[in-house]
PDB file of C-alpha atoms in Angstrom:
ATOM      1  CA  MET A  18      38.093-127.424  35.721  1.00 72.00           C
ATOM      2  CA  SER A  19      34.542-126.161  35.111  1.00 94.00           C
ATOM      3  CA  ILE A  20      32.433-127.337  32.189  1.00 96.00           C
ATOM      4  CA  ILE A  21      32.673-123.829  30.754  1.00 96.00           C
ATOM      5  CA  GLN A  22      36.470-123.982  30.748  1.00 96.00           C
ATOM      6  CA  ARG A  23      36.601-127.623  29.691  1.00 97.00           C
ATOM      7  CA  ASN A  24      34.650-126.945  26.504  1.00 98.00           C
ATOM      8  CA  ASN A  25      35.836-123.352  25.957  1.00 97.00           C
ATOM      9  CA  VAL A  26      32.263-122.052  26.107  1.00 98.00           C
ATOM     10  CA  THR A  27      31.405-118.435  25.299  1.00 97.00           C
ATOM     11  CA  LEU A  28      28.061-116.659  25.395  1.00 97.00           C
ATOM     12  CA  ASN A  29      26.914-113.776  23.215  1.00 97.00           C
ATOM     13  CA  GLY A  30      23.655-112.095  22.376  1.00 96.00           C
ATOM     14  CA  THR A  31      20.670-110.776  24.258  1.00 89.00           C
ATOM     15  CA  GLY A  32      17.766-113.007  23.241  1.00 89.00           C
ATOM     16  CA  GLY A  33      15.710-115.058  25.651  1.00 90.00           C
ATOM     17  CA  THR A  34      16.166-118.304  23.702  1.00 97.00           C
ATOM     18  CA  ALA A  35      19.547-120.011  23.427  1.00 98.00           C
ATOM     19  CA  MET A  36      21.097-121.099  20.128  1.00 98.00           C
ATOM     20  CA  VAL A  37      23.944-123.612  20.518  1.00 98.00           C
ATOM     21  CA  PHE A  38      26.471-124.057  17.699  1.00 98.00           C
ATOM     22  CA  ALA A  39      28.465-127.304  17.443  1.00 98.00           C
ATOM     23  CA  HIS A  40      31.353-127.827  15.001  1.00 97.00           C
ATOM     24  CA  GLY A  41      32.327-130.901  13.022  1.00 95.00           C
ATOM     25  CA  PHE A  42      35.355-133.202  12.970  1.00 94.00           C
ATOM     26  CA  GLY A  43      38.728-131.478  12.726  1.00 91.00           C
ATOM     27  CA  CYS A  44      37.204-128.062  13.358  1.00 92.00           C
ATOM     28  CA  ASP A  45      36.506-125.723  16.252  1.00 94.00           C
ATOM     29  CA  ARG A  46      34.002-123.049  17.203  1.00 96.00           C
ATOM     30  CA  ASN A  47      35.740-120.537  14.898  1.00 95.00           C
ATOM     31  CA  MET A  48      33.949-122.252  12.004  1.00 96.00           C
ATOM     32  CA  TRP A  49      30.788-120.348  13.008  1.00 98.00           C
ATOM     33  CA  ARG A  50      32.302-116.864  12.835  1.00 96.00           C
ATOM     34  CA  PHE A  51      30.362-115.894   9.690  1.00 97.00           C
ATOM     35  CA  ILE A  52      26.989-117.124  10.972  1.00 98.00           C
ATOM     36  CA  GLU A  53      26.690-116.849  14.751  1.00 98.00           C
ATOM     37  CA  PRO A  54      26.946-113.013  14.971  1.00 98.00           C
ATOM     38  CA  HIS A  55      23.805-112.664  12.822  1.00 97.00           C
ATOM     39  CA  PHE A  56      21.702-114.291  15.557  1.00 98.00           C
ATOM     40  CA  ARG A  57      22.929-112.310  18.562  1.00 97.00           C
ATOM     41  CA  ASN A  58      20.081-109.802  18.452  1.00 95.00           C
ATOM     42  CA  ASP A  59      17.430-112.505  18.730  1.00 96.00           C
ATOM     43  CA  PHE A  60      19.158-115.313  20.640  1.00 98.00           C
ATOM     44  CA  ARG A  61      21.622-115.993  23.408  1.00 98.00           C
ATOM     45  CA  THR A  62      24.263-117.719  21.304  1.00 98.00           C
ATOM     46  CA  VAL A  63      26.487-120.437  22.722  1.00 98.00           C
ATOM     47  CA  LEU A  64      29.791-121.399  21.114  1.00 98.00           C
ATOM     48  CA  PHE A  65      32.004-124.235  22.361  1.00 98.00           C
ATOM     49  CA  ASP A  66      34.732-126.665  21.364  1.00 97.00           C
ATOM     50  CA  HIS A  67      34.301-130.409  21.685  1.00 97.00           C
ATOM     51  CA  VAL A  68      36.836-131.871  24.095  1.00 97.00           C
ATOM     52  CA  GLY A  69      39.994-132.454  22.066  1.00 95.00           C
ATOM     53  CA  ALA A  70      39.310-129.582  19.664  1.00 94.00           C
ATOM     54  CA  GLY A  71      40.198-125.900  19.583  1.00 93.00           C
ATOM     55  CA  ARG A  72      40.920-124.438  22.998  1.00 95.00           C
ATOM     56  CA  SER A  73      39.122-127.115  24.969  1.00 96.00           C
ATOM     57  CA  ASP A  74      40.884-128.778  27.877  1.00 96.00           C
ATOM     58  CA  LEU A  75      42.813-131.587  26.198  1.00 94.00           C
ATOM     59  CA  SER A  76      43.486-133.198  29.573  1.00 95.00           C
ATOM     60  CA  ALA A  77      39.736-133.857  29.855  1.00 96.00           C
ATOM     61  CA  TYR A  78      39.866-136.199  26.874  1.00 96.00           C
ATOM     62  CA  ASP A  79      38.939-139.721  28.007  1.00 96.00           C
ATOM     63  CA  PRO A  80      39.246-142.358  25.251  1.00 96.00           C
ATOM     64  CA  GLU A  81      36.635-144.536  26.947  1.00 97.00           C
ATOM     65  CA  LYS A  82      34.079-141.744  27.354  1.00 97.00           C
ATOM     66  CA  TYR A  83      34.581-140.549  23.800  1.00 97.00           C
ATOM     67  CA  SER A  84      34.593-144.016  22.243  1.00 97.00           C
ATOM     68  CA  SER A  85      31.117-143.224  20.923  1.00 97.00           C
ATOM     69  CA  LEU A  86      29.183-140.080  20.019  1.00 98.00           C
ATOM     70  CA  ASP A  87      27.237-140.506  23.269  1.00 98.00           C
ATOM     71  CA  GLY A  88      30.201-139.052  25.173  1.00 98.00           C
ATOM     72  CA  TYR A  89      30.045-135.866  23.132  1.00 98.00           C
ATOM     73  CA  ALA A  90      26.254-135.712  23.480  1.00 98.00           C
ATOM     74  CA  ALA A  91      26.666-136.006  27.257  1.00 98.00           C
ATOM     75  CA  ASP A  92      28.948-132.945  27.164  1.00 98.00           C
ATOM     76  CA  VAL A  93      26.322-130.967  25.232  1.00 98.00           C
ATOM     77  CA  VAL A  94      23.735-131.846  27.864  1.00 98.00           C
ATOM     78  CA  GLU A  95      26.131-130.867  30.667  1.00 98.00           C
ATOM     79  CA  ILE A  96      26.761-127.502  29.017  1.00 98.00           C
ATOM     80  CA  GLY A  97      23.019-126.996  28.627  1.00 98.00           C
ATOM     81  CA  GLN A  98      22.360-127.860  32.251  1.00 97.00           C
ATOM     82  CA  GLU A  99      25.138-125.570  33.450  1.00 97.00           C
ATOM     83  CA  LEU A 100      23.667-122.673  31.452  1.00 97.00           C
ATOM     84  CA  GLY A 101      20.045-123.469  32.283  1.00 96.00           C
ATOM     85  CA  ILE A 102      19.141-123.996  28.646  1.00 97.00           C
ATOM     86  CA  GLU A 103      15.571-124.959  27.800  1.00 97.00           C
ATOM     87  CA  LYS A 104      13.608-125.042  24.530  1.00 98.00           C
ATOM     88  CA  ALA A 105      16.721-123.960  22.647  1.00 98.00           C
ATOM     89  CA  VAL A 106      17.955-124.276  19.062  1.00 98.00           C
ATOM     90  CA  PHE A 107      20.857-126.638  18.371  1.00 98.00           C
ATOM     91  CA  VAL A 108      22.878-126.082  15.203  1.00 98.00           C
ATOM     92  CA  GLY A 109      25.148-128.995  14.367  1.00 98.00           C
ATOM     93  CA  HIS A 110      27.534-129.344  11.433  1.00 98.00           C
ATOM     94  CA  SER A 111      28.499-132.763  10.082  1.00 97.00           C
ATOM     95  CA  VAL A 112      29.032-135.260  12.919  1.00 98.00           C
ATOM     96  CA  SER A 113      27.627-132.733  15.385  1.00 98.00           C
ATOM     97  CA  ALA A 114      24.243-133.063  13.688  1.00 98.00           C
ATOM     98  CA  MET A 115      24.057-136.578  15.145  1.00 98.00           C
ATOM     99  CA  ILE A 116      25.548-135.426  18.441  1.00 98.00           C
ATOM    100  CA  GLY A 117      22.738-132.875  18.667  1.00 98.00           C
ATOM    101  CA  ALA A 118      20.136-135.532  17.889  1.00 98.00           C
ATOM    102  CA  LEU A 119      21.513-137.726  20.679  1.00 98.00           C
ATOM    103  CA  ALA A 120      21.586-134.781  23.102  1.00 98.00           C
ATOM    104  CA  SER A 121      17.970-133.914  22.298  1.00 98.00           C
ATOM    105  CA  ILE A 122      16.927-137.497  23.041  1.00 98.00           C
ATOM    106  CA  ARG A 123      18.992-137.612  26.238  1.00 97.00           C
ATOM    107  CA  ALA A 124      17.577-134.336  27.580  1.00 98.00           C
ATOM    108  CA  PRO A 125      13.985-133.846  26.378  1.00 95.00           C
ATOM    109  CA  GLY A 126      12.967-130.209  26.583  1.00 95.00           C
ATOM    110  CA  MET A 127      16.479-128.809  26.256  1.00 98.00           C
ATOM    111  CA  PHE A 128      16.233-128.367  22.474  1.00 98.00           C
ATOM    112  CA  ASP A 129      13.000-127.520  20.681  1.00 97.00           C
ATOM    113  CA  LYS A 130      14.668-127.210  17.281  1.00 98.00           C
ATOM    114  CA  LEU A 131      17.593-128.890  15.544  1.00 98.00           C
ATOM    115  CA  VAL A 132      19.402-127.548  12.491  1.00 98.00           C
ATOM    116  CA  MET A 133      21.462-130.309  10.873  1.00 98.00           C
ATOM    117  CA  ILE A 134      24.042-129.197   8.304  1.00 98.00           C
ATOM    118  CA  GLY A 135      25.354-132.078   6.190  1.00 98.00           C
ATOM    119  CA  PRO A 136      24.176-134.867   8.518  1.00 98.00           C
ATOM    120  CA  SER A 137      24.887-138.566   8.122  1.00 98.00           C
ATOM    121  CA  PRO A 138      23.670-141.275  10.514  1.00 98.00           C
ATOM    122  CA  ARG A 139      26.054-143.846   9.024  1.00 98.00           C
ATOM    123  CA  TYR A 140      28.873-143.397   6.522  1.00 98.00           C
ATOM    124  CA  ILE A 141      29.300-147.071   5.638  1.00 98.00           C
ATOM    125  CA  ASP A 142      27.009-148.832   3.162  1.00 98.00           C
ATOM    126  CA  ASP A 143      24.869-151.505   4.790  1.00 97.00           C
ATOM    127  CA  GLY A 144      22.593-153.678   2.676  1.00 96.00           C
ATOM    128  CA  GLU A 145      20.094-151.410   0.947  1.00 96.00           C
ATOM    129  CA  TYR A 146      21.359-148.420   2.906  1.00 98.00           C
ATOM    130  CA  SER A 147      23.915-146.311   1.029  1.00 97.00           C
ATOM    131  CA  GLY A 148      26.105-144.225   3.299  1.00 97.00           C
ATOM    132  CA  GLY A 149      28.511-143.321   0.519  1.00 96.00           C
ATOM    133  CA  PHE A 150      31.485-145.477   1.525  1.00 97.00           C
ATOM    134  CA  SER A 151      32.272-149.168   1.649  1.00 97.00           C
ATOM    135  CA  ALA A 152      33.709-150.617   4.846  1.00 97.00           C
ATOM    136  CA  ALA A 153      37.029-151.071   3.029  1.00 97.00           C
ATOM    137  CA  GLN A 154      37.091-147.409   1.955  1.00 96.00           C
ATOM    138  CA  ILE A 155      36.504-146.207   5.521  1.00 96.00           C
ATOM    139  CA  GLU A 156      39.178-148.529   6.866  1.00 96.00           C
ATOM    140  CA  GLU A 157      41.594-147.252   4.223  1.00 95.00           C
ATOM    141  CA  LEU A 158      40.747-143.661   5.164  1.00 93.00           C
ATOM    142  CA  LEU A 159      41.338-144.330   8.854  1.00 94.00           C
ATOM    143  CA  THR A 160      44.576-146.224   8.204  1.00 95.00           C
ATOM    144  CA  SER A 161      45.849-143.322   6.102  1.00 93.00           C
ATOM    145  CA  LEU A 162      45.031-140.914   8.935  1.00 91.00           C
ATOM    146  CA  ASP A 163      46.820-143.174  11.433  1.00 92.00           C
ATOM    147  CA  ASP A 164      49.913-143.335   9.242  1.00 93.00           C
ATOM    148  CA  ASN A 165      50.224-139.661   8.295  1.00 92.00           C
ATOM    149  CA  HIS A 166      47.953-137.130  10.000  1.00 90.00           C
ATOM    150  CA  MET A 167      49.424-134.104   8.227  1.00 90.00           C
ATOM    151  CA  GLY A 168      49.460-135.698   4.793  1.00 92.00           C
ATOM    152  CA  TRP A 169      45.907-137.000   5.242  1.00 91.00           C
ATOM    153  CA  SER A 170      44.730-133.542   6.275  1.00 91.00           C
ATOM    154  CA  ALA A 171      46.370-131.864   3.270  1.00 92.00           C
ATOM    155  CA  ALA A 172      44.775-134.370   0.883  1.00 91.00           C
ATOM    156  CA  MET A 173      41.328-134.742   2.439  1.00 91.00           C
ATOM    157  CA  ALA A 174      40.439-131.262   3.654  1.00 93.00           C
ATOM    158  CA  PRO A 175      40.219-129.631   0.177  1.00 92.00           C
ATOM    159  CA  ALA A 176      38.149-132.577  -1.096  1.00 92.00           C
ATOM    160  CA  ILE A 177      35.772-132.313   1.860  1.00 94.00           C
ATOM    161  CA  MET A 178      35.481-128.561   1.465  1.00 95.00           C
ATOM    162  CA  GLY A 179      34.812-128.731  -2.282  1.00 93.00           C
ATOM    163  CA  ASN A 180      34.771-125.393  -4.103  1.00 94.00           C
ATOM    164  CA  PRO A 181      38.110-125.963  -5.900  1.00 92.00           C
ATOM    165  CA  ASP A 182      37.773-122.509  -7.467  1.00 93.00           C
ATOM    166  CA  ARG A 183      38.222-121.044  -3.965  1.00 93.00           C
ATOM    167  CA  PRO A 184      41.399-122.779  -2.721  1.00 92.00           C
ATOM    168  CA  GLU A 185      41.610-120.537   0.345  1.00 95.00           C
ATOM    169  CA  LEU A 186      38.628-122.442   1.808  1.00 93.00           C
ATOM    170  CA  GLY A 187      40.368-125.792   1.477  1.00 93.00           C
ATOM    171  CA  GLU A 188      43.501-124.274   2.938  1.00 94.00           C
ATOM    172  CA  GLU A 189      41.611-123.063   5.999  1.00 92.00           C
ATOM    173  CA  LEU A 190      40.118-126.497   6.621  1.00 92.00           C
ATOM    174  CA  THR A 191      43.527-128.124   6.098  1.00 92.00           C
ATOM    175  CA  ASN A 192      45.048-125.826   8.704  1.00 92.00           C
ATOM    176  CA  SER A 193      42.194-126.593  11.088  1.00 91.00           C
ATOM    177  CA  PHE A 194      42.715-130.336  10.677  1.00 89.00           C
ATOM    178  CA  CYS A 195      46.450-129.936  11.217  1.00 84.00           C
ATOM    179  CA  ARG A 196      45.957-127.966  14.454  1.00 88.00           C
ATOM    180  CA  THR A 197      43.999-130.835  15.998  1.00 88.00           C
ATOM    181  CA  ASP A 198      45.922-133.120  18.336  1.00 90.00           C
ATOM    182  CA  PRO A 199      46.855-136.076  16.069  1.00 90.00           C
ATOM    183  CA  GLU A 200      46.046-138.825  18.567  1.00 93.00           C
ATOM    184  CA  ILE A 201      42.669-137.352  19.434  1.00 94.00           C
ATOM    185  CA  ALA A 202      41.946-136.727  15.751  1.00 92.00           C
ATOM    186  CA  LYS A 203      42.586-140.388  14.970  1.00 94.00           C
ATOM    187  CA  GLN A 204      40.201-141.541  17.670  1.00 96.00           C
ATOM    188  CA  PHE A 205      37.502-138.990  16.844  1.00 95.00           C
ATOM    189  CA  ALA A 206      37.707-139.923  13.151  1.00 95.00           C
ATOM    190  CA  ARG A 207      37.202-143.604  13.959  1.00 96.00           C
ATOM    191  CA  VAL A 208      34.234-142.821  16.219  1.00 97.00           C
ATOM    192  CA  THR A 209      32.752-140.525  13.562  1.00 97.00           C
ATOM    193  CA  PHE A 210      33.137-142.727  10.511  1.00 96.00           C
ATOM    194  CA  MET A 211      32.250-145.994  12.273  1.00 97.00           C
ATOM    195  CA  SER A 212      29.135-144.618  13.974  1.00 97.00           C
ATOM    196  CA  ASP A 213      25.634-145.860  13.237  1.00 98.00           C
ATOM    197  CA  ASN A 214      22.836-143.664  14.534  1.00 98.00           C
ATOM    198  CA  ARG A 215      20.099-144.707  12.137  1.00 98.00           C
ATOM    199  CA  ALA A 216      17.982-146.218  14.908  1.00 98.00           C
ATOM    200  CA  ASP A 217      18.121-142.969  16.876  1.00 98.00           C
ATOM    201  CA  LEU A 218      16.535-140.791  14.205  1.00 98.00           C
ATOM    202  CA  SER A 219      12.956-141.905  14.856  1.00 98.00           C
ATOM    203  CA  LYS A 220      13.375-140.921  18.524  1.00 98.00           C
ATOM    204  CA  VAL A 221      14.059-137.262  17.725  1.00 98.00           C
ATOM    205  CA  GLU A 222      11.107-135.140  18.856  1.00 97.00           C
ATOM    206  CA  ALA A 223      12.580-131.683  18.222  1.00 98.00           C
ATOM    207  CA  GLN A 224      11.536-129.829  15.080  1.00 98.00           C
ATOM    208  CA  THR A 225      14.334-130.537  12.632  1.00 98.00           C
ATOM    209  CA  LEU A 226      15.711-128.773   9.569  1.00 98.00           C
ATOM    210  CA  ILE A 227      18.237-130.564   7.348  1.00 98.00           C
ATOM    211  CA  LEU A 228      20.431-128.319   5.196  1.00 98.00           C
ATOM    212  CA  GLN A 229      21.735-130.301   2.246  1.00 98.00           C
ATOM    213  CA  CYS A 230      24.514-129.188  -0.083  1.00 97.00           C
ATOM    214  CA  SER A 231      25.234-130.452  -3.582  1.00 96.00           C
ATOM    215  CA  ASN A 232      28.457-132.320  -4.401  1.00 96.00           C
ATOM    216  CA  ASP A 233      29.033-133.247  -0.773  1.00 96.00           C
ATOM    217  CA  ILE A 234      31.425-136.220  -0.754  1.00 95.00           C
ATOM    218  CA  ILE A 235      30.852-136.830   2.975  1.00 96.00           C
ATOM    219  CA  ALA A 236      27.045-136.621   3.128  1.00 97.00           C
ATOM    220  CA  ALA A 237      25.423-136.929  -0.295  1.00 97.00           C
ATOM    221  CA  GLU A 238      21.876-135.824  -1.077  1.00 97.00           C
ATOM    222  CA  HIS A 239      20.407-139.301  -0.667  1.00 97.00           C
ATOM    223  CA  VAL A 240      21.879-139.453   2.853  1.00 98.00           C
ATOM    224  CA  GLY A 241      20.251-136.163   3.793  1.00 98.00           C
ATOM    225  CA  GLU A 242      16.991-137.466   2.360  1.00 98.00           C
ATOM    226  CA  TYR A 243      17.325-140.623   4.467  1.00 98.00           C
ATOM    227  CA  VAL A 244      17.669-138.457   7.582  1.00 98.00           C
ATOM    228  CA  HIS A 245      14.673-136.379   6.487  1.00 98.00           C
ATOM    229  CA  ASN A 246      12.509-139.461   5.976  1.00 98.00           C
ATOM    230  CA  ALA A 247      13.582-140.998   9.295  1.00 98.00           C
ATOM    231  CA  ILE A 248      13.008-137.982  11.581  1.00 98.00           C
ATOM    232  CA  PRO A 249       9.270-137.438  12.086  1.00 96.00           C
ATOM    233  CA  GLY A 250       8.035-134.122  10.707  1.00 97.00           C
ATOM    234  CA  SER A 251      11.470-132.907   9.639  1.00 98.00           C
ATOM    235  CA  GLN A 252      12.123-130.456   6.819  1.00 98.00           C
ATOM    236  CA  ILE A 253      14.909-130.586   4.236  1.00 98.00           C
ATOM    237  CA  ARG A 254      16.254-127.600   2.347  1.00 98.00           C
ATOM    238  CA  TYR A 255      18.548-128.029  -0.632  1.00 98.00           C
ATOM    239  CA  LEU A 256      21.186-125.321  -0.719  1.00 98.00           C
ATOM    240  CA  GLN A 257      22.847-123.861  -3.782  1.00 97.00           C
ATOM    241  CA  ALA A 258      26.097-124.291  -1.869  1.00 97.00           C
ATOM    242  CA  SER A 259      28.375-127.199  -2.752  1.00 96.00           C
ATOM    243  CA  GLY A 260      30.792-129.200  -0.634  1.00 96.00           C
ATOM    244  CA  HIS A 261      30.525-130.179   3.014  1.00 96.00           C
ATOM    245  CA  CYS A 262      31.162-126.876   4.804  1.00 96.00           C
ATOM    246  CA  PRO A 263      28.599-124.245   3.778  1.00 97.00           C
ATOM    247  CA  ASN A 264      29.140-122.505   7.124  1.00 97.00           C
ATOM    248  CA  LEU A 265      32.389-121.317   5.518  1.00 95.00           C
ATOM    249  CA  SER A 266      31.640-121.422   1.791  1.00 96.00           C
ATOM    250  CA  ALA A 267      28.089-120.012   1.800  1.00 97.00           C
ATOM    251  CA  PRO A 268      27.343-118.476   5.212  1.00 97.00           C
ATOM    252  CA  GLU A 269      24.738-116.049   3.840  1.00 98.00           C
ATOM    253  CA  GLU A 270      22.669-118.876   2.389  1.00 98.00           C
ATOM    254  CA  VAL A 271      22.936-120.915   5.598  1.00 98.00           C
ATOM    255  CA  THR A 272      21.968-117.898   7.695  1.00 98.00           C
ATOM    256  CA  LEU A 273      18.917-117.214   5.532  1.00 98.00           C
ATOM    257  CA  ALA A 274      17.774-120.843   5.682  1.00 98.00           C
ATOM    258  CA  MET A 275      18.180-120.877   9.454  1.00 98.00           C
ATOM    259  CA  ARG A 276      16.247-117.632   9.857  1.00 97.00           C
ATOM    260  CA  ASP A 277      13.350-119.011   7.861  1.00 97.00           C
ATOM    261  CA  PHE A 278      13.257-122.001  10.238  1.00 98.00           C
ATOM    262  CA  VAL A 279      13.784-120.456  13.668  1.00 96.00           C
TER     263      VAL A 279
END
């Protein structure tokens, strides 16, 4: 199976520069439907699903390859090489912000700019570093997911989404979580929440914009500020949006912030 089929890649737009959109845990490329079309006149937009998500080839999932975020970053680089992408923009939500950082380090020149939406280089507190969760809390979260994927999704997705006054948003994320293959979801969650990419941030050479929401239980403001301080020359923009998924809850604000940057 080709890389294009493996990762369910689609191309849109007419611009000379590519803009690659990468979704977060439990999601798929459909999460960009309110944002990506706005960039088609100026960019060649690239949408894809991480292996194990959406309409990707589930048979391509290799637990060893995807035992760290490096496996997903390698896929991004392969997609970029297949499409001849150079000096592009990478837009990564949640865990894909770090995947994009790793891809930019792995393939210098492929991405000139990174847009990180709700990034976190480490979710677990470590000494003076505050990731937002204790090791025990993360282990409890992962055990709960192992025991009851559907129940975990129904409980966690609305909390991650935030915006309790708009329950349809939490419902959409819940449904997205529930569509994900349970075994792959368990493994991807462990890789995501146990990752530590703090040492990689200083190696990022691409111009970087961090989009930070308020009331984000997954990546709080101080985490976004840590990323900002660690990536040389990066910018941080504080959104009015709340929760962890402004690509769904506040797409107009995200689009405007991205336009100002690119």
